[in-house]
mmCIF file of C-alpha atoms in Angstrom:
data_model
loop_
_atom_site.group_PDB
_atom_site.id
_atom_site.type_symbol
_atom_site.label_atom_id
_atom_site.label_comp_id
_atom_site.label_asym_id
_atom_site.label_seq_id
_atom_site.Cartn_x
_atom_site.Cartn_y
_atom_site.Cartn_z
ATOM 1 C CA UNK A 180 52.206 -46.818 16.261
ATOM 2 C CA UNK A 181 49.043 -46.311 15.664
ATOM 3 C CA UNK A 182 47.024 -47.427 18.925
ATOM 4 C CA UNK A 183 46.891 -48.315 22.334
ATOM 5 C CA UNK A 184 44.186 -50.796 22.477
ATOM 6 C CA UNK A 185 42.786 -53.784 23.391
ATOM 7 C CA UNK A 186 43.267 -55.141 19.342
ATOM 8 C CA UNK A 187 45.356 -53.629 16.834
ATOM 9 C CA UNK A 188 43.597 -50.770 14.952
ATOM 10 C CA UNK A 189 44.237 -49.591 11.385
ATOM 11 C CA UNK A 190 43.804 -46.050 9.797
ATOM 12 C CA UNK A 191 44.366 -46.535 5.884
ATOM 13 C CA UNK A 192 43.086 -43.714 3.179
ATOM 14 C CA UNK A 193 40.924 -44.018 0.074
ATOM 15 C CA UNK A 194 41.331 -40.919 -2.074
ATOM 16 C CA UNK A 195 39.284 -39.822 -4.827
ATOM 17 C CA UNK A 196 42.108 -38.868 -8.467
ATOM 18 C CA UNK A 197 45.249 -38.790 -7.383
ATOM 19 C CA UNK A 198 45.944 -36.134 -4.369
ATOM 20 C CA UNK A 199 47.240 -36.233 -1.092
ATOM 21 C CA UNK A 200 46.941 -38.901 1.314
ATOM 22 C CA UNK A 201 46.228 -39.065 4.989
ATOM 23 C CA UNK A 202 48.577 -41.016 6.807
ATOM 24 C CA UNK A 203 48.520 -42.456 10.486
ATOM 25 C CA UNK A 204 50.597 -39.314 11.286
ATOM 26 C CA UNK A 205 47.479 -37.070 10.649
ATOM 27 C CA UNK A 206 44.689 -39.958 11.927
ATOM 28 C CA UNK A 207 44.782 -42.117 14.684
ATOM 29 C CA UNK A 208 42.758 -44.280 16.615
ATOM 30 C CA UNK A 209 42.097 -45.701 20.064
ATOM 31 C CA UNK A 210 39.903 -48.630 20.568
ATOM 32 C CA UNK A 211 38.976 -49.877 23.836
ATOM 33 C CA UNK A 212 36.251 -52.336 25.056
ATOM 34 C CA UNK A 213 32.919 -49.907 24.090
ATOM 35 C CA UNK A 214 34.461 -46.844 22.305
ATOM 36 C CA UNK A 215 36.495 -45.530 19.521
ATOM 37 C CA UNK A 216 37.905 -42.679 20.133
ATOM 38 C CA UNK A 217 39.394 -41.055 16.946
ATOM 39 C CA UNK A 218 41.715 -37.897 17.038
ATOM 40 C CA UNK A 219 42.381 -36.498 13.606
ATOM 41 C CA UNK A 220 44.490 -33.499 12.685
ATOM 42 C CA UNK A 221 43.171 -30.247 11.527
ATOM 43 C CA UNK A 222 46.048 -30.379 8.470
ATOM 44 C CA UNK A 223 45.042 -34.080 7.321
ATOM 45 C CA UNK A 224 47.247 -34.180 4.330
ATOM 46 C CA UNK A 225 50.944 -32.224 6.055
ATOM 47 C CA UNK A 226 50.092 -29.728 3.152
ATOM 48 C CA UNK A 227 49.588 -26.451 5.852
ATOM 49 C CA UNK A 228 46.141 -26.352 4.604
ATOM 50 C CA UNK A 229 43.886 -26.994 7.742
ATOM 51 C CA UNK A 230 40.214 -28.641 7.039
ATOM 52 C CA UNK A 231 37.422 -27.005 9.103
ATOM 53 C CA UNK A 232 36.095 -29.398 12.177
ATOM 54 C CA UNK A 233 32.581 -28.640 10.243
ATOM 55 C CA UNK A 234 33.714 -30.518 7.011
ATOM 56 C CA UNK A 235 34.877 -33.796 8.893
ATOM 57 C CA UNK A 236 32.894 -36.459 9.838
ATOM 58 C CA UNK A 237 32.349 -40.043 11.332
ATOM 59 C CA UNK A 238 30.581 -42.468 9.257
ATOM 60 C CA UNK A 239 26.498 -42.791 8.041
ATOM 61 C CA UNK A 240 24.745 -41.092 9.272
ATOM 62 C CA UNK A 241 27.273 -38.439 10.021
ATOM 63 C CA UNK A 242 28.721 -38.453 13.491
ATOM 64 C CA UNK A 243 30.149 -34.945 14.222
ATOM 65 C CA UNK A 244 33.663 -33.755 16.283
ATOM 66 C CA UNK A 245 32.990 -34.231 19.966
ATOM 67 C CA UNK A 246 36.303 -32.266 20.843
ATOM 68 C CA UNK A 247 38.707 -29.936 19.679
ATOM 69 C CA UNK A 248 42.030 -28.797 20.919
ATOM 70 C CA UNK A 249 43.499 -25.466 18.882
ATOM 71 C CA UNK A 250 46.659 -25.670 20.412
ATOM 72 C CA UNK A 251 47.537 -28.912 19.122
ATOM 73 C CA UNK A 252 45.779 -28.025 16.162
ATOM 74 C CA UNK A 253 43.393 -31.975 16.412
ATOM 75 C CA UNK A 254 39.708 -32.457 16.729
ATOM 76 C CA UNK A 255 38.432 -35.554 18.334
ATOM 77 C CA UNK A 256 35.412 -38.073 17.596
ATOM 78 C CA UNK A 257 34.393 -39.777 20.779
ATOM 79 C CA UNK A 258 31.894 -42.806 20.120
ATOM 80 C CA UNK A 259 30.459 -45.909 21.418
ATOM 81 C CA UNK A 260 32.010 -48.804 18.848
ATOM 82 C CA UNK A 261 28.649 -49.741 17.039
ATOM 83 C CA UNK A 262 27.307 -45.905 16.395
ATOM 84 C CA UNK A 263 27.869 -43.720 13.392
ATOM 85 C CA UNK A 264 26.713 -46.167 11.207
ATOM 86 C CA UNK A 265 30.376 -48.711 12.220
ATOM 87 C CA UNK A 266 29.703 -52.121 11.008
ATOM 88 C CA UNK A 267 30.491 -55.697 12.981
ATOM 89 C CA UNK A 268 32.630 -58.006 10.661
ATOM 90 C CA UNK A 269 33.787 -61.667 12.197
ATOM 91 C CA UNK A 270 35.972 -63.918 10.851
ATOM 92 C CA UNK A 271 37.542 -66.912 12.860
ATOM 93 C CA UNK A 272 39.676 -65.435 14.765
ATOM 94 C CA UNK A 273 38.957 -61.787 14.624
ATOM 95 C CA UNK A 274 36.290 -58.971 15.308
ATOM 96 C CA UNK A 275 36.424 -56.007 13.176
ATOM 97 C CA UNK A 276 34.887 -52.803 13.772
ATOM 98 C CA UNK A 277 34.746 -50.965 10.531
ATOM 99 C CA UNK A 278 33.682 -47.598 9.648
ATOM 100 C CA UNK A 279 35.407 -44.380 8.302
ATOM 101 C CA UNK A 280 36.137 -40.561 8.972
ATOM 102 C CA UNK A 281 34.953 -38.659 5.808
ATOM 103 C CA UNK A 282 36.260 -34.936 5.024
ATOM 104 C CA UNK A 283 34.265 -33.248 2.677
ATOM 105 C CA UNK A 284 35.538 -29.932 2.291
ATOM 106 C CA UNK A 285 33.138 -27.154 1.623
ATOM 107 C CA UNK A 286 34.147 -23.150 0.314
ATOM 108 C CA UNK A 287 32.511 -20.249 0.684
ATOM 109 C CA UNK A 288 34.134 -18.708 -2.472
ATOM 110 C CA UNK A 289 32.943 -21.883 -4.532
ATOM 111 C CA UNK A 290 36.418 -22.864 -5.120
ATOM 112 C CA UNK A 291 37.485 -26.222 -3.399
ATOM 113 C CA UNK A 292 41.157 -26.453 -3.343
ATOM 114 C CA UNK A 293 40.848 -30.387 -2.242
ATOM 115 C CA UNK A 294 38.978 -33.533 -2.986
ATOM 116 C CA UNK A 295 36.103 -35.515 -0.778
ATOM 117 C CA UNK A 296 38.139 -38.322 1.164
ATOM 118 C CA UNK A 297 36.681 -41.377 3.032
ATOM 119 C CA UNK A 298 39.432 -43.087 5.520
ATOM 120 C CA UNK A 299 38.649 -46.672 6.570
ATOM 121 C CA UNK A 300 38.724 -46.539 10.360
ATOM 122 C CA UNK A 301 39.274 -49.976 11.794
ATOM 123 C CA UNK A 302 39.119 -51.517 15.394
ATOM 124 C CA UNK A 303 40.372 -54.889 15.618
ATOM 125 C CA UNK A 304 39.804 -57.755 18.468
ATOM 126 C CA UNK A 305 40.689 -61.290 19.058
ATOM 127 C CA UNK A 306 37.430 -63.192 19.107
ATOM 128 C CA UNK A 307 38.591 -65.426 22.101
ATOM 129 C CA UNK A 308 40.578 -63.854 25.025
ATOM 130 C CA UNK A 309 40.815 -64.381 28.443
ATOM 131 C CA UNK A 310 38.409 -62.214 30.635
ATOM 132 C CA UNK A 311 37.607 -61.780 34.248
ATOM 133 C CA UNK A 312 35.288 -59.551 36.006
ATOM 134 C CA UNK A 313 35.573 -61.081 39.440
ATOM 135 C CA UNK A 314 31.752 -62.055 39.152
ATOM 136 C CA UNK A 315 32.011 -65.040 40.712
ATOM 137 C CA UNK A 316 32.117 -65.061 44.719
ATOM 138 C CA UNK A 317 32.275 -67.973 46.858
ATOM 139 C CA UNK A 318 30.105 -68.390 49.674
ATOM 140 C CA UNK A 319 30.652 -71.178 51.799
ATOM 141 C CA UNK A 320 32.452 -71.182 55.002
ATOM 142 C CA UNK A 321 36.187 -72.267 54.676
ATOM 143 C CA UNK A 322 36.599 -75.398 56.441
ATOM 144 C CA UNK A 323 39.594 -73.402 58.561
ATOM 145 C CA UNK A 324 37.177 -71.339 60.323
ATOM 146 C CA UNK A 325 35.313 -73.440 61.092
ATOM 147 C CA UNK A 326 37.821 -75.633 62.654
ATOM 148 C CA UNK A 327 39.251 -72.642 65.041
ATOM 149 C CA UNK A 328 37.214 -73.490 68.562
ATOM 150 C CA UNK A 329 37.841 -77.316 68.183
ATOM 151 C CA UNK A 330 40.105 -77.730 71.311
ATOM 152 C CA UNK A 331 38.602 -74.976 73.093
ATOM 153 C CA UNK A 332 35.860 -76.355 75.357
ATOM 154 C CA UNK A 333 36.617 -79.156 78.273
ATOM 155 C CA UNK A 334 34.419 -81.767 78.569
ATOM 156 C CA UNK A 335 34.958 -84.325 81.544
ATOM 157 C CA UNK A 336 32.428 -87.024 82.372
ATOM 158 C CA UNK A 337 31.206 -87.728 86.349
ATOM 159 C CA UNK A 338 29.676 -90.864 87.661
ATOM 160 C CA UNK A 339 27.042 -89.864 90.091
ATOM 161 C CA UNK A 340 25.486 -92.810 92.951
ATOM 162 C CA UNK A 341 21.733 -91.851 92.333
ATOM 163 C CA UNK A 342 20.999 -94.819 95.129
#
């Protein structure tokens, strides 16, 4: 599965001539209320051939890895939902959060073993969901405690002779 979030997320691939394809094994996504956080790993394709943190990026402009960890071999992009260039759709029932996770792979030989690949990165939410914040505090006086000393004071009239 491919999130944990408050929507449903979707990772999908867009390659340029046919080559490999990265799958929702090697990209996934978490989307909560203000971030997407996007951990991606290092061998994108399951070919053994790992793409350097430098040649991956998050959308327009060009969002770089926030995090990297070597010993699962994943680098991480950590961003609020509407930077990097991540676009707002609506429909009628739905908010999308669209952007995508480019790898442009670079050589210092001048040989580039792979092609340029853009990923559509996608954040989904229902557009009308049941929230609370607790906000809203009451402040009167419950008519209980206000009721608590009612039979606690005597009261007992005397007729005085003032003649």
């Amino acid at each position: 599965h491919l999130c944990h979030c408050l929507g449903n997320s979707r990772v999908s691939s867009r390659v340029a001539p046919p080559a490999a394809v990265a799958t929702s094994a090697t990209v996934s996504v978490v989307c909560d209320e203000a971030t997407l956080t996007l951990t991606v790993s290092r061998d994108l394709f399951g070919t053994g051939h790992l793409a350097q943190a430098s040649d991956l990026s998050l959308g327009v402009p060009a969002c770089p890895v926030t995090g990297s960890d070597a010993l699962a071999g994943t680098v991480t992009f950590l961003y609020a939902l509407e930077s990097c260039g991540t676009s707002l759709q609506m429909s009628a029932g739905l908010l999308s959060y669209e952007n995508y996770l480019y790898y442009r792979p670079t050589s210092n030989t001048g040989i580039i073993r792979t092609n340029y690949v853009a990923v559509p990165v996608v954040c989904l939410y229902p557009r009308k969901e049941n929230v609370s914040s607790n906000a809203i505090q009451h402040t009167w006086i419950p008519f209980s405690s206000a009721k608590v000393m009612q039979h606690q004071l005597s009261f007992t009239p005397r007729l005085h002779d003032w003649s």
